[in-house]
GROMACS .gro file of C-alpha atoms in nm:
model
   79
    1GLY     CA    1  -8.524  -4.633  16.690
    2HIS     CA    2  -8.984  -4.660  16.726
    3VAL     CA    3  -9.109  -4.372  16.827
    4LYS     CA    4  -9.440  -4.507  17.119
    5LYS     CA    5  -9.701  -4.228  17.108
    6GLN     CA    6  -9.984  -4.270  17.281
    7THR     CA    7 -10.257  -4.137  17.394
    8VAL     CA    8 -10.436  -3.873  17.645
    9GLU     CA    9 -10.623  -3.607  17.802
   10ILE     CA   10 -10.475  -3.297  17.740
   11THR     CA   11 -10.644  -2.928  17.970
   12ILE     CA   12 -10.544  -2.608  17.655
   13GLN     CA   13 -10.469  -2.360  17.866
   14ASN     CA   14 -10.303  -2.124  17.606
   15ILE     CA   15 -10.193  -2.040  17.256
   16SER     CA   16  -9.876  -2.096  17.107
   17ASN     CA   17  -9.754  -1.834  16.866
   18GLU     CA   18  -9.849  -2.035  16.591
   19GLY     CA   19 -10.232  -2.063  16.763
   20ARG     CA   20 -10.150  -2.404  16.839
   21GLY     CA   21 -10.332  -2.480  17.151
   22ILE     CA   22 -10.112  -2.563  17.474
   23GLY     CA   23 -10.156  -2.781  17.716
   24SER     CA   24 -10.021  -3.101  17.978
   25PHE     CA   25 -10.064  -3.421  17.996
   26LEU     CA   26 -10.021  -3.710  18.270
   27ASP     CA   27  -9.774  -3.954  18.119
   28PRO     CA   28  -9.774  -4.355  18.159
   29GLN     CA   29  -9.531  -4.238  18.528
   30GLY     CA   30  -9.731  -3.988  18.618
   31ALA     CA   31  -9.509  -3.651  18.500
   32VAL     CA   32  -9.645  -3.353  18.370
   33LYS     CA   33  -9.597  -3.329  18.096
   34THR     CA   34  -9.655  -2.991  17.809
   35ALA     CA   35  -9.893  -3.128  17.433
   36GLU     CA   36  -9.928  -2.846  17.143
   37VAL     CA   37 -10.213  -2.942  16.942
   38PRO     CA   38 -10.393  -2.781  16.673
   39PHE     CA   39 -10.833  -2.683  16.667
   40CYS     CA   40 -10.767  -2.585  17.071
   41ILE     CA   41 -10.841  -2.350  17.260
   42PRO     CA   42 -10.811  -2.318  17.667
   43GLY     CA   43 -11.001  -2.400  17.864
   44ASP     CA   44 -11.119  -2.797  17.571
   45LEU     CA   45 -11.030  -3.062  17.783
   46VAL     CA   46 -10.975  -3.297  17.406
   47GLU     CA   47 -10.803  -3.585  17.411
   48GLY     CA   48 -10.507  -3.637  17.203
   49THR     CA   49 -10.230  -3.878  17.016
   50VAL     CA   50  -9.906  -3.765  17.131
   51HIS     CA   51  -9.495  -3.891  17.078
   52ARG     CA   52  -9.222  -3.955  17.297
   53LYS     CA   53  -8.979  -3.660  17.348
   54LYS     CA   54  -8.734  -3.648  17.583
   55ARG     CA   55  -8.816  -3.314  17.653
   56GLY     CA   56  -8.950  -3.022  17.577
   57VAL     CA   57  -9.343  -3.000  17.451
   58PHE     CA   58  -9.492  -3.289  17.308
   59PRO     CA   59  -9.647  -3.174  16.907
   60ALA     CA   60  -9.973  -3.457  17.027
   61ARG     CA   61 -10.277  -3.464  16.707
   62LEU     CA   62 -10.595  -3.390  16.828
   63GLU     CA   63 -10.884  -3.749  16.898
   64GLN     CA   64 -11.192  -3.576  16.982
   65ILE     CA   65 -11.342  -3.255  17.234
   66ILE     CA   66 -11.334  -3.433  17.522
   67LYS     CA   67 -11.530  -3.138  17.689
   68PRO     CA   68 -11.471  -2.775  17.557
   69ALA     CA   69 -11.363  -2.431  17.632
   70SER     CA   70 -11.774  -2.320  17.794
   71ASN     CA   71 -11.655  -1.989  17.621
   72ARG     CA   72 -11.732  -2.154  17.276
   73ILE     CA   73 -12.117  -2.148  17.287
   74PRO     CA   74 -12.158  -1.781  17.223
   75PRO     CA   75 -12.292  -1.576  17.497
   76LYS     CA   76 -12.679  -1.557  17.467
   77CYS     CA   77 -12.747  -1.186  17.438
   78MET     CA   78 -12.908  -1.002  17.795
   79HIS     CA   79 -13.063  -0.734  17.555
   0.00000   0.00000   0.00000
């Protein structure tokens, strides 16, 4: 069967045991799905390519970070 790919915006919310970002995205029908994206941290808004699956977590490939998590920037010292 032909696997449809789609590029979506994914909001990363958690980290998996393997250290990949776990986030949610909307599929074409507007349903909320869960994706697993490598190299992300919670708070990132990323663009990823997901492969269509029937259920479970969608593996996604990171295309770009649209808006990095605010805690990616090292905090300035207040001393």
